[in-house]
Amino acid sequence: MYNDVSVTGIKEPCIWNDVGSFNVTTNYSVDIMHDMAEGVCKYDVGLILKEMIYNLKYFSLDTLNNRIESFNYGPVDIRSRPTLITDTSLKREGYLKMSASEMLCLTKYLGLIIGDLVPEESELWNLYILLKKILDIIFCKWIQNQDVILLQSIITEHHELYKTLFQNILQPKHHHMVHYPLIIKNSGPLSLFWSMRFEAKHKELKETAHSNTSRKNIT
């Protein structure tokens, strides 16, 4: 059975196992760009804003967009300034259509953008704070053992509150987060092997490909 490709899906030994001190079964890896920036951040912030705007009416979508547009992001983050949010996608699905860098920027500054409009006791705001704490840890370049223990606790609290607030099932990318503490212990800080810079370089190639009339598949 173990040599049956139809059962295991494994055709041959992984070439990466030839690298010293590496084995695919013990060296875990995740990509926090796809997991967080294009996943959990969109889920959380989208649903939080949907509840605050349309159900709790803490502020209007126009107020949010005006603040997003006028906020001072500084000389570095201005390049990743979030796009304005449309009523259609947010009201119907709680969905935010943004790039990874824009989503990280919005999540980073959301507390400063609308924090004064949200009651301190809001559980939705507590969920946002938990998300921010998780991001602060997983994007660190240096992590201590106590940070890993704290991360595990915060992720558990985050997931429980998410399910309570939205009566929603957790997505696969939420599940990936459960393994972050173990992966950090085995492989180091997650920010050292995310794909953001590779995706940025790939974007340049895609823009070049789209600007010419060649129909050759360059992938």
mmCIF file of N, CA and C in Angstrom, residues 14-146:
data_model
loop_
_atom_site.group_PDB
_atom_site.id
_atom_site.type_symbol
_atom_site.label_atom_id
_atom_site.label_comp_id
_atom_site.label_asym_id
_atom_site.label_seq_id
_atom_site.Cartn_x
_atom_site.Cartn_y
_atom_site.Cartn_z
ATOM 1 N N CYS A 14 11.487 13.194 -2.171
ATOM 2 C CA CYS A 14 11.611 14.631 -2.430
ATOM 3 C C CYS A 14 13.083 15.012 -2.585
ATOM 4 N N ILE A 15 13.377 15.786 -3.618
ATOM 5 C CA ILE A 15 14.760 16.175 -3.889
ATOM 6 C C ILE A 15 15.339 17.038 -2.774
ATOM 7 N N TRP A 16 14.459 17.744 -2.046
ATOM 8 C CA TRP A 16 14.947 18.610 -0.970
ATOM 9 C C TRP A 16 15.527 17.817 0.195
ATOM 10 N N ASN A 17 15.207 16.542 0.266
ATOM 11 C CA ASN A 17 15.779 15.716 1.332
ATOM 12 C C ASN A 17 17.283 15.509 1.158
ATOM 13 N N ASP A 18 17.805 15.852 -0.032
ATOM 14 C CA ASP A 18 19.247 15.759 -0.259
ATOM 15 C C ASP A 18 20.005 16.913 0.395
ATOM 16 N N VAL A 19 19.269 17.939 0.797
ATOM 17 C CA VAL A 19 19.900 19.070 1.480
ATOM 18 C C VAL A 19 20.237 18.655 2.912
ATOM 19 N N GLY A 20 21.429 18.981 3.350
ATOM 20 C CA GLY A 20 21.844 18.600 4.694
ATOM 21 C C GLY A 20 20.953 19.177 5.773
ATOM 22 N N SER A 21 20.651 18.395 6.776
ATOM 23 C CA SER A 21 19.847 18.806 7.936
ATOM 24 C C SER A 21 18.426 19.206 7.562
ATOM 25 N N PHE A 22 17.920 18.664 6.459
ATOM 26 C CA PHE A 22 16.552 18.998 6.057
ATOM 27 C C PHE A 22 15.801 17.737 5.674
ATOM 28 N N ASN A 23 14.548 17.674 6.096
ATOM 29 C CA ASN A 23 13.661 16.597 5.676
ATOM 30 C C ASN A 23 12.245 17.141 5.620
ATOM 31 N N VAL A 24 11.530 16.811 4.567
ATOM 32 C CA VAL A 24 10.207 17.401 4.363
ATOM 33 C C VAL A 24 9.209 16.987 5.437
ATOM 34 N N THR A 25 9.475 15.905 6.139
ATOM 35 C CA THR A 25 8.531 15.442 7.160
ATOM 36 C C THR A 25 8.757 16.093 8.518
ATOM 37 N N THR A 26 9.887 16.773 8.685
ATOM 38 C CA THR A 26 10.182 17.392 9.983
ATOM 39 C C THR A 26 10.438 18.889 9.891
ATOM 40 N N ASN A 27 10.790 19.396 8.716
ATOM 41 C CA ASN A 27 11.036 20.828 8.544
ATOM 42 C C ASN A 27 9.780 21.480 7.963
ATOM 43 N N TYR A 28 8.968 22.020 8.858
ATOM 44 C CA TYR A 28 7.691 22.583 8.438
ATOM 45 C C TYR A 28 7.867 24.013 7.937
ATOM 46 N N SER A 29 6.953 24.423 7.085
ATOM 47 C CA SER A 29 7.008 25.795 6.583
ATOM 48 C C SER A 29 5.599 26.265 6.251
ATOM 49 N N VAL A 30 5.350 27.542 6.476
ATOM 50 C CA VAL A 30 4.084 28.162 6.095
ATOM 51 C C VAL A 30 4.391 29.517 5.474
ATOM 52 N N ASP A 31 3.410 30.086 4.835
ATOM 53 C CA ASP A 31 3.589 31.408 4.232
ATOM 54 C C ASP A 31 2.576 32.368 4.845
ATOM 55 N N ILE A 32 3.051 33.264 5.702
ATOM 56 C CA ILE A 32 2.136 34.167 6.403
ATOM 57 C C ILE A 32 1.566 35.238 5.484
ATOM 58 N N MET A 33 2.123 35.393 4.291
ATOM 59 C CA MET A 33 1.503 36.320 3.349
ATOM 60 C C MET A 33 0.144 35.787 2.902
ATOM 61 N N HIS A 34 0.118 34.519 2.488
ATOM 62 C CA HIS A 34 -1.137 33.927 2.034
ATOM 63 C C HIS A 34 -2.046 33.566 3.209
ATOM 64 N N ASP A 35 -1.464 33.088 4.297
ATOM 65 C CA ASP A 35 -2.276 32.710 5.459
ATOM 66 C C ASP A 35 -2.928 33.919 6.117
ATOM 67 N N MET A 36 -2.142 34.972 6.338
ATOM 68 C CA MET A 36 -2.613 36.105 7.123
ATOM 69 C C MET A 36 -3.047 37.289 6.257
ATOM 70 N N ALA A 37 -2.126 37.828 5.454
ATOM 71 C CA ALA A 37 -2.437 39.036 4.684
ATOM 72 C C ALA A 37 -3.558 38.806 3.676
ATOM 73 N N GLU A 38 -3.563 37.645 3.035
ATOM 74 C CA GLU A 38 -4.600 37.352 2.045
ATOM 75 C C GLU A 38 -5.646 36.379 2.584
ATOM 76 N N GLY A 39 -5.587 36.106 3.879
ATOM 77 C CA GLY A 39 -6.523 35.159 4.462
ATOM 78 C C GLY A 39 -7.179 35.684 5.721
ATOM 79 N N VAL A 40 -6.584 35.390 6.861
ATOM 80 C CA VAL A 40 -7.207 35.670 8.150
ATOM 81 C C VAL A 40 -7.471 37.161 8.361
ATOM 82 N N CYS A 41 -6.557 38.016 7.934
ATOM 83 C CA CYS A 41 -6.780 39.463 8.086
ATOM 84 C C CYS A 41 -8.021 39.905 7.317
ATOM 85 N N LYS A 42 -8.197 39.364 6.124
ATOM 86 C CA LYS A 42 -9.382 39.713 5.333
ATOM 87 C C LYS A 42 -10.654 39.184 5.983
ATOM 88 N N TYR A 43 -10.585 37.943 6.490
ATOM 89 C CA TYR A 43 -11.761 37.384 7.159
ATOM 90 C C TYR A 43 -12.141 38.238 8.364
ATOM 91 N N ASP A 44 -11.170 38.469 9.240
ATOM 92 C CA ASP A 44 -11.434 39.151 10.505
ATOM 93 C C ASP A 44 -11.856 40.600 10.301
ATOM 94 N N VAL A 45 -11.013 41.359 9.626
ATOM 95 C CA VAL A 45 -11.277 42.792 9.477
ATOM 96 C C VAL A 45 -12.545 43.026 8.666
ATOM 97 N N GLY A 46 -12.765 42.209 7.645
ATOM 98 C CA GLY A 46 -13.972 42.361 6.838
ATOM 99 C C GLY A 46 -15.235 42.160 7.660
ATOM 100 N N LEU A 47 -15.280 41.088 8.434
ATOM 101 C CA LEU A 47 -16.465 40.807 9.251
ATOM 102 C C LEU A 47 -16.613 41.806 10.393
ATOM 103 N N ILE A 48 -15.492 42.230 10.962
ATOM 104 C CA ILE A 48 -15.539 43.236 12.029
ATOM 105 C C ILE A 48 -16.138 44.536 11.507
ATOM 106 N N LEU A 49 -15.658 44.994 10.359
ATOM 107 C CA LEU A 49 -16.168 46.245 9.787
ATOM 108 C C LEU A 49 -17.630 46.112 9.369
ATOM 109 N N LYS A 50 -17.986 44.961 8.837
ATOM 110 C CA LYS A 50 -19.379 44.738 8.445
ATOM 111 C C LYS A 50 -20.304 44.876 9.645
ATOM 112 N N GLU A 51 -19.940 44.268 10.764
ATOM 113 C CA GLU A 51 -20.757 44.346 11.973
ATOM 114 C C GLU A 51 -20.818 45.773 12.511
ATOM 115 N N MET A 52 -19.669 46.433 12.550
ATOM 116 C CA MET A 52 -19.612 47.781 13.122
ATOM 117 C C MET A 52 -20.378 48.801 12.289
ATOM 118 N N ILE A 53 -20.364 48.628 10.974
ATOM 119 C CA ILE A 53 -20.992 49.610 10.090
ATOM 120 C C ILE A 53 -22.482 49.352 9.909
ATOM 121 N N TYR A 54 -22.854 48.114 9.596
ATOM 122 C CA TYR A 54 -24.236 47.842 9.198
ATOM 123 C C TYR A 54 -25.132 47.371 10.338
ATOM 124 N N ASN A 55 -24.574 46.718 11.335
ATOM 125 C CA ASN A 55 -25.401 46.217 12.438
ATOM 126 C C ASN A 55 -25.327 47.112 13.675
ATOM 127 N N LEU A 56 -24.122 47.398 14.128
ATOM 128 C CA LEU A 56 -23.958 48.214 15.330
ATOM 129 C C LEU A 56 -23.956 49.708 15.034
ATOM 130 N N LYS A 57 -23.666 50.049 13.783
ATOM 131 C CA LYS A 57 -23.694 51.443 13.318
ATOM 132 C C LYS A 57 -22.805 52.363 14.157
ATOM 133 N N TYR A 58 -21.597 51.902 14.427
ATOM 134 C CA TYR A 58 -20.628 52.742 15.129
ATOM 135 C C TYR A 58 -20.186 53.909 14.253
ATOM 136 N N PHE A 59 -20.151 53.684 12.953
ATOM 137 C CA PHE A 59 -19.772 54.711 11.982
ATOM 138 C C PHE A 59 -20.264 54.253 10.617
ATOM 139 N N SER A 60 -20.191 55.133 9.641
ATOM 140 C CA SER A 60 -20.660 54.798 8.296
ATOM 141 C C SER A 60 -19.484 54.388 7.417
ATOM 142 N N LEU A 61 -19.803 53.782 6.289
ATOM 143 C CA LEU A 61 -18.758 53.397 5.342
ATOM 144 C C LEU A 61 -18.068 54.637 4.779
ATOM 145 N N ASP A 62 -18.827 55.699 4.577
ATOM 146 C CA ASP A 62 -18.231 56.949 4.082
ATOM 147 C C ASP A 62 -17.219 57.501 5.079
ATOM 148 N N THR A 63 -17.569 57.437 6.354
ATOM 149 C CA THR A 63 -16.636 57.905 7.388
ATOM 150 C C THR A 63 -15.355 57.085 7.364
ATOM 151 N N LEU A 64 -15.502 55.771 7.255
ATOM 152 C CA LEU A 64 -14.332 54.898 7.202
ATOM 153 C C LEU A 64 -13.466 55.222 5.991
ATOM 154 N N ASN A 65 -14.082 55.340 4.825
ATOM 155 C CA ASN A 65 -13.316 55.621 3.609
ATOM 156 C C ASN A 65 -12.644 56.988 3.661
ATOM 157 N N ASN A 66 -13.332 57.971 4.231
ATOM 158 C CA ASN A 66 -12.727 59.300 4.367
ATOM 159 C C ASN A 66 -11.492 59.251 5.258
ATOM 160 N N ARG A 67 -11.575 58.471 6.313
ATOM 161 C CA ARG A 67 -10.436 58.362 7.232
ATOM 162 C C ARG A 67 -9.295 57.553 6.609
ATOM 163 N N ILE A 68 -9.642 56.526 5.858
ATOM 164 C CA ILE A 68 -8.607 55.758 5.158
ATOM 165 C C ILE A 68 -7.866 56.651 4.171
ATOM 166 N N GLU A 69 -8.620 57.490 3.481
ATOM 167 C CA GLU A 69 -8.037 58.340 2.444
ATOM 168 C C GLU A 69 -7.184 59.462 3.028
ATOM 169 N N SER A 70 -7.578 59.986 4.183
ATOM 170 C CA SER A 70 -6.884 61.150 4.746
ATOM 171 C C SER A 70 -5.835 60.787 5.796
ATOM 172 N N PHE A 71 -5.744 59.516 6.165
ATOM 173 C CA PHE A 71 -4.807 59.106 7.214
ATOM 174 C C PHE A 71 -3.364 59.278 6.748
ATOM 175 N N ASN A 72 -2.506 59.688 7.673
ATOM 176 C CA ASN A 72 -1.086 59.869 7.368
ATOM 177 C C ASN A 72 -0.346 58.549 7.598
ATOM 178 N N TYR A 73 0.004 57.863 6.512
ATOM 179 C CA TYR A 73 0.649 56.555 6.614
ATOM 180 C C TYR A 73 2.168 56.645 6.703
ATOM 181 N N GLY A 74 2.706 57.844 6.576
ATOM 182 C CA GLY A 74 4.153 57.982 6.640
ATOM 183 C C GLY A 74 4.804 57.710 5.292
ATOM 184 N N PRO A 75 6.091 57.983 5.170
ATOM 185 C CA PRO A 75 6.775 57.874 3.874
ATOM 186 C C PRO A 75 6.948 56.446 3.368
ATOM 187 N N VAL A 76 6.892 55.459 4.262
ATOM 188 C CA VAL A 76 7.092 54.066 3.842
ATOM 189 C C VAL A 76 5.766 53.390 3.517
ATOM 190 N N ASP A 77 4.835 53.423 4.461
ATOM 191 C CA ASP A 77 3.567 52.708 4.280
ATOM 192 C C ASP A 77 2.613 53.384 3.308
ATOM 193 N N ILE A 78 2.904 54.615 2.909
ATOM 194 C CA ILE A 78 2.033 55.293 1.952
ATOM 195 C C ILE A 78 1.965 54.520 0.643
ATOM 196 N N ARG A 79 3.014 53.769 0.341
ATOM 197 C CA ARG A 79 3.029 52.977 -0.895
ATOM 198 C C ARG A 79 2.059 51.801 -0.827
ATOM 199 N N SER A 80 1.649 51.451 0.383
ATOM 200 C CA SER A 80 0.714 50.333 0.564
ATOM 201 C C SER A 80 -0.622 50.814 1.113
ATOM 202 N N ARG A 81 -0.929 52.076 0.906
ATOM 203 C CA ARG A 81 -2.181 52.631 1.438
ATOM 204 C C ARG A 81 -3.374 51.816 0.953
ATOM 205 N N PRO A 82 -4.285 51.459 1.854
ATOM 206 C CA PRO A 82 -5.439 50.631 1.464
ATOM 207 C C PRO A 82 -6.327 51.331 0.445
ATOM 208 N N THR A 83 -6.926 50.544 -0.415
ATOM 209 C CA THR A 83 -7.907 51.084 -1.352
ATOM 210 C C THR A 83 -9.210 51.354 -0.608
ATOM 211 N N LEU A 84 -10.049 52.189 -1.184
ATOM 212 C CA LEU A 84 -11.338 52.474 -0.565
ATOM 213 C C LEU A 84 -12.228 51.237 -0.642
ATOM 214 N N ILE A 85 -13.075 51.081 0.354
ATOM 215 C CA ILE A 85 -13.905 49.881 0.489
ATOM 216 C C ILE A 85 -15.268 50.125 -0.146
ATOM 217 N N THR A 86 -15.724 49.181 -0.946
ATOM 218 C CA THR A 86 -17.021 49.321 -1.609
ATOM 219 C C THR A 86 -18.132 48.727 -0.755
ATOM 220 N N ASP A 87 -19.302 49.300 -0.891
ATOM 221 C CA ASP A 87 -20.458 48.859 -0.110
ATOM 222 C C ASP A 87 -20.897 47.454 -0.501
ATOM 223 N N THR A 88 -20.799 47.147 -1.791
ATOM 224 C CA THR A 88 -21.322 45.874 -2.295
ATOM 225 C C THR A 88 -20.630 44.676 -1.660
ATOM 226 N N SER A 89 -19.308 44.654 -1.734
ATOM 227 C CA SER A 89 -18.572 43.490 -1.236
ATOM 228 C C SER A 89 -18.612 43.395 0.284
ATOM 229 N N LEU A 90 -18.580 44.523 0.968
ATOM 230 C CA LEU A 90 -18.538 44.502 2.429
ATOM 231 C C LEU A 90 -19.890 44.135 3.024
ATOM 232 N N LYS A 91 -20.956 44.713 2.517
ATOM 233 C CA LYS A 91 -22.285 44.495 3.097
ATOM 234 C C LYS A 91 -22.782 43.080 2.850
ATOM 235 N N ARG A 92 -22.505 42.549 1.661
ATOM 236 C CA ARG A 92 -23.027 41.231 1.325
ATOM 237 C C ARG A 92 -22.194 40.104 1.932
ATOM 238 N N GLU A 93 -20.877 40.228 1.856
ATOM 239 C CA GLU A 93 -20.015 39.110 2.236
ATOM 240 C C GLU A 93 -19.033 39.426 3.363
ATOM 241 N N GLY A 94 -18.933 40.693 3.742
ATOM 242 C CA GLY A 94 -17.899 41.056 4.696
ATOM 243 C C GLY A 94 -16.527 40.845 4.103
ATOM 244 N N TYR A 95 -16.408 41.138 2.805
ATOM 245 C CA TYR A 95 -15.180 40.841 2.065
ATOM 246 C C TYR A 95 -14.450 42.125 1.694
ATOM 247 N N LEU A 96 -13.138 42.118 1.848
ATOM 248 C CA LEU A 96 -12.307 43.259 1.486
ATOM 249 C C LEU A 96 -11.431 42.889 0.297
ATOM 250 N N LYS A 97 -11.554 43.642 -0.775
ATOM 251 C CA LYS A 97 -10.771 43.371 -1.976
ATOM 252 C C LYS A 97 -9.525 44.243 -1.960
ATOM 253 N N MET A 98 -8.442 43.680 -1.426
ATOM 254 C CA MET A 98 -7.180 44.411 -1.317
ATOM 255 C C MET A 98 -6.023 43.458 -1.561
ATOM 256 N N SER A 99 -4.886 44.030 -1.912
ATOM 257 C CA SER A 99 -3.675 43.227 -2.052
ATOM 258 C C SER A 99 -3.148 42.875 -0.665
ATOM 259 N N ALA A 100 -2.158 42.001 -0.624
ATOM 260 C CA ALA A 100 -1.585 41.587 0.661
ATOM 261 C C ALA A 100 -0.992 42.775 1.410
ATOM 262 N N SER A 101 -0.244 43.616 0.712
ATOM 263 C CA SER A 101 0.393 44.762 1.370
ATOM 264 C C SER A 101 -0.642 45.776 1.838
ATOM 265 N N GLU A 102 -1.692 45.977 1.056
ATOM 266 C CA GLU A 102 -2.753 46.905 1.456
ATOM 267 C C GLU A 102 -3.508 46.386 2.676
ATOM 268 N N MET A 103 -3.736 45.076 2.707
ATOM 269 C CA MET A 103 -4.462 44.491 3.830
ATOM 270 C C MET A 103 -3.643 44.572 5.111
ATOM 271 N N LEU A 104 -2.352 44.327 5.015
ATOM 272 C CA LEU A 104 -1.486 44.448 6.191
ATOM 273 C C LEU A 104 -1.443 45.886 6.689
ATOM 274 N N CYS A 105 -1.422 46.823 5.755
ATOM 275 C CA CYS A 105 -1.393 48.237 6.126
ATOM 276 C C CYS A 105 -2.683 48.632 6.843
ATOM 277 N N LEU A 106 -3.820 48.203 6.310
ATOM 278 C CA LEU A 106 -5.101 48.523 6.946
ATOM 279 C C LEU A 106 -5.188 47.904 8.338
ATOM 280 N N THR A 107 -4.777 46.650 8.454
ATOM 281 C CA THR A 107 -4.826 45.979 9.752
ATOM 282 C C THR A 107 -3.906 46.671 10.758
ATOM 283 N N LYS A 108 -2.772 47.106 10.283
ATOM 284 C CA LYS A 108 -1.794 47.769 11.149
ATOM 285 C C LYS A 108 -2.332 49.080 11.716
ATOM 286 N N TYR A 109 -3.020 49.860 10.889
ATOM 287 C CA TYR A 109 -3.426 51.207 11.295
ATOM 288 C C TYR A 109 -4.912 51.342 11.631
ATOM 289 N N LEU A 110 -5.673 50.263 11.535
ATOM 290 C CA LEU A 110 -7.114 50.371 11.755
ATOM 291 C C LEU A 110 -7.450 50.934 13.131
ATOM 292 N N GLY A 111 -6.669 50.563 14.131
ATOM 293 C CA GLY A 111 -6.915 51.070 15.478
ATOM 294 C C GLY A 111 -6.806 52.580 15.567
ATOM 295 N N LEU A 112 -5.869 53.150 14.820
ATOM 296 C CA LEU A 112 -5.706 54.602 14.812
ATOM 297 C C LEU A 112 -6.747 55.278 13.923
ATOM 298 N N ILE A 113 -7.209 54.567 12.912
ATOM 299 C CA ILE A 113 -8.148 55.155 11.955
ATOM 300 C C ILE A 113 -9.550 55.286 12.553
ATOM 301 N N ILE A 114 -10.019 54.243 13.241
ATOM 302 C CA ILE A 114 -11.403 54.267 13.741
ATOM 303 C C ILE A 114 -11.517 53.970 15.234
ATOM 304 N N GLY A 115 -10.399 53.826 15.927
ATOM 305 C CA GLY A 115 -10.443 53.430 17.330
ATOM 306 C C GLY A 115 -11.280 54.334 18.213
ATOM 307 N N ASP A 116 -11.300 55.630 17.916
ATOM 308 C CA ASP A 116 -12.053 56.571 18.749
ATOM 309 C C ASP A 116 -13.560 56.440 18.570
ATOM 310 N N LEU A 117 -13.993 55.687 17.558
ATOM 311 C CA LEU A 117 -15.423 55.527 17.286
ATOM 312 C C LEU A 117 -15.992 54.230 17.859
ATOM 313 N N VAL A 118 -15.126 53.400 18.419
ATOM 314 C CA VAL A 118 -15.543 52.075 18.891
ATOM 315 C C VAL A 118 -15.516 52.030 20.418
ATOM 316 N N PRO A 119 -16.586 51.542 21.048
ATOM 317 C CA PRO A 119 -16.606 51.416 22.516
ATOM 318 C C PRO A 119 -15.484 50.506 23.010
ATOM 319 N N GLU A 120 -14.894 50.855 24.132
ATOM 320 C CA GLU A 120 -13.771 50.090 24.666
ATOM 321 C C GLU A 120 -14.152 48.652 24.999
ATOM 322 N N GLU A 121 -15.409 48.431 25.385
ATOM 323 C CA GLU A 121 -15.826 47.091 25.802
ATOM 324 C C GLU A 121 -16.252 46.206 24.631
ATOM 325 N N SER A 122 -16.123 46.688 23.417
ATOM 326 C CA SER A 122 -16.556 45.932 22.244
ATOM 327 C C SER A 122 -15.762 44.637 22.082
ATOM 328 N N GLU A 123 -16.471 43.516 21.979
ATOM 329 C CA GLU A 123 -15.820 42.230 21.747
ATOM 330 C C GLU A 123 -15.238 42.157 20.339
ATOM 331 N N LEU A 124 -15.853 42.858 19.411
ATOM 332 C CA LEU A 124 -15.293 42.925 18.057
ATOM 333 C C LEU A 124 -13.918 43.578 18.086
ATOM 334 N N TRP A 125 -13.816 44.603 18.910
ATOM 335 C CA TRP A 125 -12.524 45.292 19.027
ATOM 336 C C TRP A 125 -11.495 44.393 19.704
ATOM 337 N N ASN A 126 -11.954 43.591 20.655
ATOM 338 C CA ASN A 126 -11.050 42.642 21.303
ATOM 339 C C ASN A 126 -10.503 41.633 20.293
ATOM 340 N N LEU A 127 -11.349 41.225 19.353
ATOM 341 C CA LEU A 127 -10.888 40.299 18.312
ATOM 342 C C LEU A 127 -9.814 40.957 17.456
ATOM 343 N N TYR A 128 -10.023 42.217 17.125
ATOM 344 C CA TYR A 128 -9.018 42.944 16.344
ATOM 345 C C TYR A 128 -7.700 43.052 17.114
ATOM 346 N N ILE A 129 -7.780 43.329 18.398
ATOM 347 C CA ILE A 129 -6.569 43.439 19.225
ATOM 348 C C ILE A 129 -5.821 42.108 19.260
ATOM 349 N N LEU A 130 -6.556 41.011 19.368
ATOM 350 C CA LEU A 130 -5.916 39.692 19.353
ATOM 351 C C LEU A 130 -5.216 39.445 18.022
ATOM 352 N N LEU A 131 -5.875 39.827 16.932
ATOM 353 C CA LEU A 131 -5.263 39.675 15.610
ATOM 354 C C LEU A 131 -3.981 40.488 15.512
ATOM 355 N N LYS A 132 -4.011 41.711 16.023
ATOM 356 C CA LYS A 132 -2.822 42.570 15.990
ATOM 357 C C LYS A 132 -1.684 41.967 16.806
ATOM 358 N N LYS A 133 -2.007 41.399 17.953
ATOM 359 C CA LYS A 133 -0.973 40.783 18.787
ATOM 360 C C LYS A 133 -0.335 39.594 18.072
ATOM 361 N N ILE A 134 -1.160 38.818 17.381
ATOM 362 C CA ILE A 134 -0.635 37.682 16.622
ATOM 363 C C ILE A 134 0.313 38.167 15.532
ATOM 364 N N LEU A 135 -0.101 39.199 14.807
ATOM 365 C CA LEU A 135 0.742 39.740 13.736
ATOM 366 C C LEU A 135 2.050 40.287 14.291
ATOM 367 N N ASP A 136 1.981 40.948 15.432
ATOM 368 C CA ASP A 136 3.191 41.516 16.036
ATOM 369 C C ASP A 136 4.223 40.430 16.328
ATOM 370 N N ILE A 137 3.746 39.267 16.754
ATOM 371 C CA ILE A 137 4.668 38.184 17.101
ATOM 372 C C ILE A 137 5.198 37.482 15.852
ATOM 373 N N ILE A 138 4.310 37.135 14.931
ATOM 374 C CA ILE A 138 4.752 36.319 13.793
ATOM 375 C C ILE A 138 5.588 37.110 12.794
ATOM 376 N N PHE A 139 5.531 38.444 12.855
ATOM 377 C CA PHE A 139 6.359 39.239 11.952
ATOM 378 C C PHE A 139 7.682 39.665 12.587
ATOM 379 N N CYS A 140 7.916 39.241 13.813
ATOM 380 C CA CYS A 140 9.198 39.535 14.460
ATOM 381 C C CYS A 140 10.328 38.769 13.774
ATOM 382 N N LYS A 141 11.503 39.376 13.743
ATOM 383 C CA LYS A 141 12.684 38.711 13.194
ATOM 384 C C LYS A 141 13.384 37.854 14.252
ATOM 385 N N TRP A 142 13.164 38.193 15.511
ATOM 386 C CA TRP A 142 13.735 37.426 16.618
ATOM 387 C C TRP A 142 12.618 37.103 17.606
ATOM 388 N N ILE A 143 12.510 35.839 17.980
ATOM 389 C CA ILE A 143 11.432 35.403 18.866
ATOM 390 C C ILE A 143 12.007 34.569 20.006
ATOM 391 N N GLN A 144 11.547 34.849 21.220
ATOM 392 C CA GLN A 144 11.972 34.094 22.388
ATOM 393 C C GLN A 144 10.935 33.025 22.733
ATOM 394 N N ASN A 145 11.336 32.094 23.594
ATOM 395 C CA ASN A 145 10.449 30.980 23.943
ATOM 396 C C ASN A 145 9.132 31.461 24.546
ATOM 397 N N GLN A 146 9.207 32.497 25.377
ATOM 398 C CA GLN A 146 7.970 32.983 25.999
ATOM 399 C C GLN A 146 7.023 33.601 24.967
#
